mmCIF file of C-alpha atoms in Angstrom:
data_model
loop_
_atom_site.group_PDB
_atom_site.id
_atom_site.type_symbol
_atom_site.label_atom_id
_atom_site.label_comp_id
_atom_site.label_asym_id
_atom_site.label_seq_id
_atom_site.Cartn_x
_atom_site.Cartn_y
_atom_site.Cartn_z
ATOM 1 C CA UNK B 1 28.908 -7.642 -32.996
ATOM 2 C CA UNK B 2 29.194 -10.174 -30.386
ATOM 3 C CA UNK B 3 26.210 -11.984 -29.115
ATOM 4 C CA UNK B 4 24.665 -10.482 -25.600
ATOM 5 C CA UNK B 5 24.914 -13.581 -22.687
ATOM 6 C CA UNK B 6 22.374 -13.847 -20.295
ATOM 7 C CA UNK B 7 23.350 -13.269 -16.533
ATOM 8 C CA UNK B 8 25.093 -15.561 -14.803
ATOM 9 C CA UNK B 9 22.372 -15.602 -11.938
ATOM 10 C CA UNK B 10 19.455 -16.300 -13.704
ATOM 11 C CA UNK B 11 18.147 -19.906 -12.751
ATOM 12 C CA UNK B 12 17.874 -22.606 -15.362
ATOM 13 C CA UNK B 13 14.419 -23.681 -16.656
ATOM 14 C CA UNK B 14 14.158 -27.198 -15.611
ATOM 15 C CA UNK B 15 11.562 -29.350 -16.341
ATOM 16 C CA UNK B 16 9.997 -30.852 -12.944
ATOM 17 C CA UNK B 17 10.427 -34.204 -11.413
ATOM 18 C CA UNK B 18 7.215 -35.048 -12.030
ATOM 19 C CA UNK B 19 6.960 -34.133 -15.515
ATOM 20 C CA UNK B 20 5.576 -30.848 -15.745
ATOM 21 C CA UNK B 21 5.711 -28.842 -18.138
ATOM 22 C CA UNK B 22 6.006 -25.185 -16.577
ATOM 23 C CA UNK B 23 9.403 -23.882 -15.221
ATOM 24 C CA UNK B 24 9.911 -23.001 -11.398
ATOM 25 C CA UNK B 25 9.318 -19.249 -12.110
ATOM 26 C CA UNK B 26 5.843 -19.995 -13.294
ATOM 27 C CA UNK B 27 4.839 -22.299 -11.079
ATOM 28 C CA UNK B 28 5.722 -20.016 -8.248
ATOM 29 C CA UNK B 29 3.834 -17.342 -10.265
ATOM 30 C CA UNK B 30 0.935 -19.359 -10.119
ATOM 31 C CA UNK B 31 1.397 -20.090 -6.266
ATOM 32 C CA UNK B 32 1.387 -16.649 -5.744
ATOM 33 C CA UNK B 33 -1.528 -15.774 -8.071
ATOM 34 C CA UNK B 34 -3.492 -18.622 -6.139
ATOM 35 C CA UNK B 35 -2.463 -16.738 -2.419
ATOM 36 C CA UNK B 36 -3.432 -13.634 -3.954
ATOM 37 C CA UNK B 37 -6.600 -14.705 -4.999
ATOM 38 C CA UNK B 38 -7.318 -16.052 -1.417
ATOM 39 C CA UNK B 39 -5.869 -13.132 0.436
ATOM 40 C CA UNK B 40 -8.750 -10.563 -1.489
ATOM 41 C CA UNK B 41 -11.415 -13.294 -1.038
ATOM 42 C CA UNK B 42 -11.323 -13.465 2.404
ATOM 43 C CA UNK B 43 -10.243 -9.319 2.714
ATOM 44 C CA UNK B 44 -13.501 -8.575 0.847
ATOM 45 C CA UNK B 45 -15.651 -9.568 4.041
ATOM 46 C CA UNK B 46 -13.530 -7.964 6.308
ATOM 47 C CA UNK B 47 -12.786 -4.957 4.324
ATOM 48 C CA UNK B 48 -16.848 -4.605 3.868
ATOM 49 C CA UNK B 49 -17.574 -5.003 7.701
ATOM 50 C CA UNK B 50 -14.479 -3.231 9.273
ATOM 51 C CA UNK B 51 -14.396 -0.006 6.857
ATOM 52 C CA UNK B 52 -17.460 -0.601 4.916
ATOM 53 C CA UNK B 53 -15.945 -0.051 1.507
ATOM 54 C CA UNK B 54 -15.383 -2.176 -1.580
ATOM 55 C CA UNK B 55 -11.881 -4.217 -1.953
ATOM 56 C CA UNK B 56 -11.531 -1.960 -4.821
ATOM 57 C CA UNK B 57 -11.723 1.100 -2.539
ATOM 58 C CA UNK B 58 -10.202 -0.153 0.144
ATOM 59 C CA UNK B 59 -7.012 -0.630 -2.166
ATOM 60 C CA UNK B 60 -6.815 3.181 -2.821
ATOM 61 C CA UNK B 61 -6.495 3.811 0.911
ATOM 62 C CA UNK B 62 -3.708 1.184 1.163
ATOM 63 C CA UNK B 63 -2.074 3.080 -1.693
ATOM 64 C CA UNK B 64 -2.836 6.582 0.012
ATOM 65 C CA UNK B 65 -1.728 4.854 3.772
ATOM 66 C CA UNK B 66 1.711 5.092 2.485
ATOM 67 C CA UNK B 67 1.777 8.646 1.796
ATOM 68 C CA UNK B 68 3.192 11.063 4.099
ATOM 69 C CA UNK B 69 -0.087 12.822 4.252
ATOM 70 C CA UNK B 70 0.517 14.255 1.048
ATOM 71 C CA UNK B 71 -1.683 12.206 -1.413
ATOM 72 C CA UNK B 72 -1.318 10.884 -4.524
ATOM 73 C CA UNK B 73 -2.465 12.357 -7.703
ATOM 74 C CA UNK B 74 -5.222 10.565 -9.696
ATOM 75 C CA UNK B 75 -3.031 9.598 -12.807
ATOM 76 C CA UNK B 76 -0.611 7.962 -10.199
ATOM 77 C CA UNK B 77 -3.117 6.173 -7.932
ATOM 78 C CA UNK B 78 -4.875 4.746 -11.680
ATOM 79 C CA UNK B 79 -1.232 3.496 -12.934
ATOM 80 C CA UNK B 80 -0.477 1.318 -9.538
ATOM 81 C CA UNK B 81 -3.431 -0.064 -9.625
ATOM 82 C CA UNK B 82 -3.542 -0.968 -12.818
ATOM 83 C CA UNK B 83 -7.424 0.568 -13.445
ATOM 84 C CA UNK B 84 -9.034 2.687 -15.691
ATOM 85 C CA UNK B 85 -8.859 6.445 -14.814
ATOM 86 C CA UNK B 86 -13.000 6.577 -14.830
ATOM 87 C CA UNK B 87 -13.237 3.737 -12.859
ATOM 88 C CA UNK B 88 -10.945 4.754 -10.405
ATOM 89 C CA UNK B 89 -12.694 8.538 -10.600
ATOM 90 C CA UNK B 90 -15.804 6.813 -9.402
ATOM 91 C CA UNK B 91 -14.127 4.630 -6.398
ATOM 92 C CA UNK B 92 -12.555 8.173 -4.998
ATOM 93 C CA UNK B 93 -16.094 9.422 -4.914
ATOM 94 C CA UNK B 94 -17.574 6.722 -3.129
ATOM 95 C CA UNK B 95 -14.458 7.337 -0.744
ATOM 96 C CA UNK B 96 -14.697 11.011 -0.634
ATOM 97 C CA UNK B 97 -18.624 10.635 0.098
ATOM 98 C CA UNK B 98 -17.351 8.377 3.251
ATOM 99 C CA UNK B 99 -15.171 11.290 4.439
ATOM 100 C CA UNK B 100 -12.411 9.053 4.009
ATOM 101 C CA UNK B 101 -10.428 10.603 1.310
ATOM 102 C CA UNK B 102 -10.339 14.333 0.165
ATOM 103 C CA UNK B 103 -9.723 15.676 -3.630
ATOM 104 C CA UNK B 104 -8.152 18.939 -4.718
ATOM 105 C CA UNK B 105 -6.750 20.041 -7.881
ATOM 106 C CA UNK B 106 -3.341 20.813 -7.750
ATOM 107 C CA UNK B 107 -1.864 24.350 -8.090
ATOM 108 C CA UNK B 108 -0.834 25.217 -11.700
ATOM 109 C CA UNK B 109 -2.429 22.022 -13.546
ATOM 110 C CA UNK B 110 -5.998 22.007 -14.347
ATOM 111 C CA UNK B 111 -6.545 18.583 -15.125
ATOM 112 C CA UNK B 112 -4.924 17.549 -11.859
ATOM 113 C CA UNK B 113 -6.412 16.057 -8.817
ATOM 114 C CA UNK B 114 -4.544 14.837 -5.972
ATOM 115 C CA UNK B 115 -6.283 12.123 -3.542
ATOM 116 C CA UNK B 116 -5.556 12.159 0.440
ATOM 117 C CA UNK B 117 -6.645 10.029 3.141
ATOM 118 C CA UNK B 118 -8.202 11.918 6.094
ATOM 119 C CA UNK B 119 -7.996 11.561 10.368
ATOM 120 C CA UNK B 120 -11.171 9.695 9.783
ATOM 121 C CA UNK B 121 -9.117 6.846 7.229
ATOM 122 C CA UNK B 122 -6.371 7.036 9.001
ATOM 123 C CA UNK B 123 -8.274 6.012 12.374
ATOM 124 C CA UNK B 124 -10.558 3.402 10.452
ATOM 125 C CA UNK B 125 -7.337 1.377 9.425
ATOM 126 C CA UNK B 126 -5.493 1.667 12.172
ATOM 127 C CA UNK B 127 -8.471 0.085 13.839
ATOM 128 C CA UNK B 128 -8.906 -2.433 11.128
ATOM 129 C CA UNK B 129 -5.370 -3.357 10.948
ATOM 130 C CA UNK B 130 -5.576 -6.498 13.000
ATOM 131 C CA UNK B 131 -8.349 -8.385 12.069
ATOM 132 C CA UNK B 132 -7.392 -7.830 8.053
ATOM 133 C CA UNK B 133 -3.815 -8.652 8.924
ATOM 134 C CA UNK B 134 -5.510 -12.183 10.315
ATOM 135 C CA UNK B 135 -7.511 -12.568 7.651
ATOM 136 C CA UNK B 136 -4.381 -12.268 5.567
ATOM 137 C CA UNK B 137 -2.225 -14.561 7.625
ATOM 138 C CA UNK B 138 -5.491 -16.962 7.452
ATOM 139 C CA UNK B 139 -5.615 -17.197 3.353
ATOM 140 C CA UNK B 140 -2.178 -17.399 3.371
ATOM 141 C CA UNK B 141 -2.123 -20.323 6.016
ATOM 142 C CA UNK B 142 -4.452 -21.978 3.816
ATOM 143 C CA UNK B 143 -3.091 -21.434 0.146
ATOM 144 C CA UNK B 144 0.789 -22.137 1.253
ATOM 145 C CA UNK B 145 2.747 -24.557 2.874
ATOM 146 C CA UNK B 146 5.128 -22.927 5.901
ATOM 147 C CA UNK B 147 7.849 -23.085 3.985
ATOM 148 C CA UNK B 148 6.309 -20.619 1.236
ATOM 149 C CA UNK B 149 5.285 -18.905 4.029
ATOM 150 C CA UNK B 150 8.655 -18.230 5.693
ATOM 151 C CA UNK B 151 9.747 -17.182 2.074
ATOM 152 C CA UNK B 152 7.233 -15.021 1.329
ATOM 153 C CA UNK B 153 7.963 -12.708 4.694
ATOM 154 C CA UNK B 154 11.154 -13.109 3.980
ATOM 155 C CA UNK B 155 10.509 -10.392 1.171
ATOM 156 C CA UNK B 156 8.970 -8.482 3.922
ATOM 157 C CA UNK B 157 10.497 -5.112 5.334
ATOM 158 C CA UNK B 158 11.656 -6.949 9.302
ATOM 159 C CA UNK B 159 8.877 -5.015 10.468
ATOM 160 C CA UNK B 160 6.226 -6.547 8.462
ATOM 161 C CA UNK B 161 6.831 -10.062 9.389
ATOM 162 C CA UNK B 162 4.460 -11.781 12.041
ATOM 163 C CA UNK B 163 6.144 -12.963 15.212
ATOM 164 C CA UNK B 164 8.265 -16.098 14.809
ATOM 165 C CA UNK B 165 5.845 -18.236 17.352
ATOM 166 C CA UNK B 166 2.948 -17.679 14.074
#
């Protein structure tokens, strides 16, 4: 049996320059880690005095936010963010509690629970949106160079990116 070849596109793992020792693709996976890491540090502070709600929680309405109004079930909402069902059980209270979120099992599954965002979440976000989208741009501004930058919304669905003047 012949042997398998790797793709054609995949870019060669070149040692930098400078003499480092990690490839491009983790070196930009450590860029990204370290604009990550500064986007939730400075969203934590505005998260806490915009919604009033942990970064934790606040990522389970961002998840939920791109529903059509229909929810997400528990299970789902634990698996994309990469938490532990009890944990995440916990955060839904604490949102639920707000009146930001509602919970109801779903028809023909005991064990189920599906999560929605409510008028009152909905309203709190949309009101929020700006200064967490600065706070965002601001982290970013200082983690990245502009070039990074420009990549970066170039991932971006067109009407995500900021205005080209930013």
């Amino acid at each position: 049996m012949a042997e398998p070849s790797a793709p054609a596109d995949l870019p060669e793992h070149v040692q930098t320059p400078e003499g480092g020792l990690l490839p491009a693709e983790l070196r930009a996976w450590m860029l990204l880690l370290a604009a990550t890491g500064a986007i939730e540090q400075q969203l934590r502070a505005v998260v806490k005095d915009a919604l009033g709600i942990s970064h934790d929680e606040f990522l389970v309405l961002c998840l939920l936010a791109d529903q059509p109004g229909t929810g997400l079930r528990m299970t789902r909402i634990a698996e994309l963010l990469g938490r532990p069902k009890t944990r995440l059980t916990y955060q839904v209270a604490c949102l639920q509690h707000a009146g930001l979120v509602t919970r109801q099992s779903v028809c023909g599954d005991k064990r189920g629970v599906q999560v929605t965002l409510t008028d009152k979440a909905r309203r709190a976000l949309s009101e929020a949106s700006v200064p967490m989208a600065d706070a965002v741009s601001e982290a970013l501004a200082r983690t990245i160079g502009p070039a990074q930058r420009e990549a970066m919304y170039g991932l971006l669905p067109t009407d995500s990116c900021p205005p080209d003047d930013e």
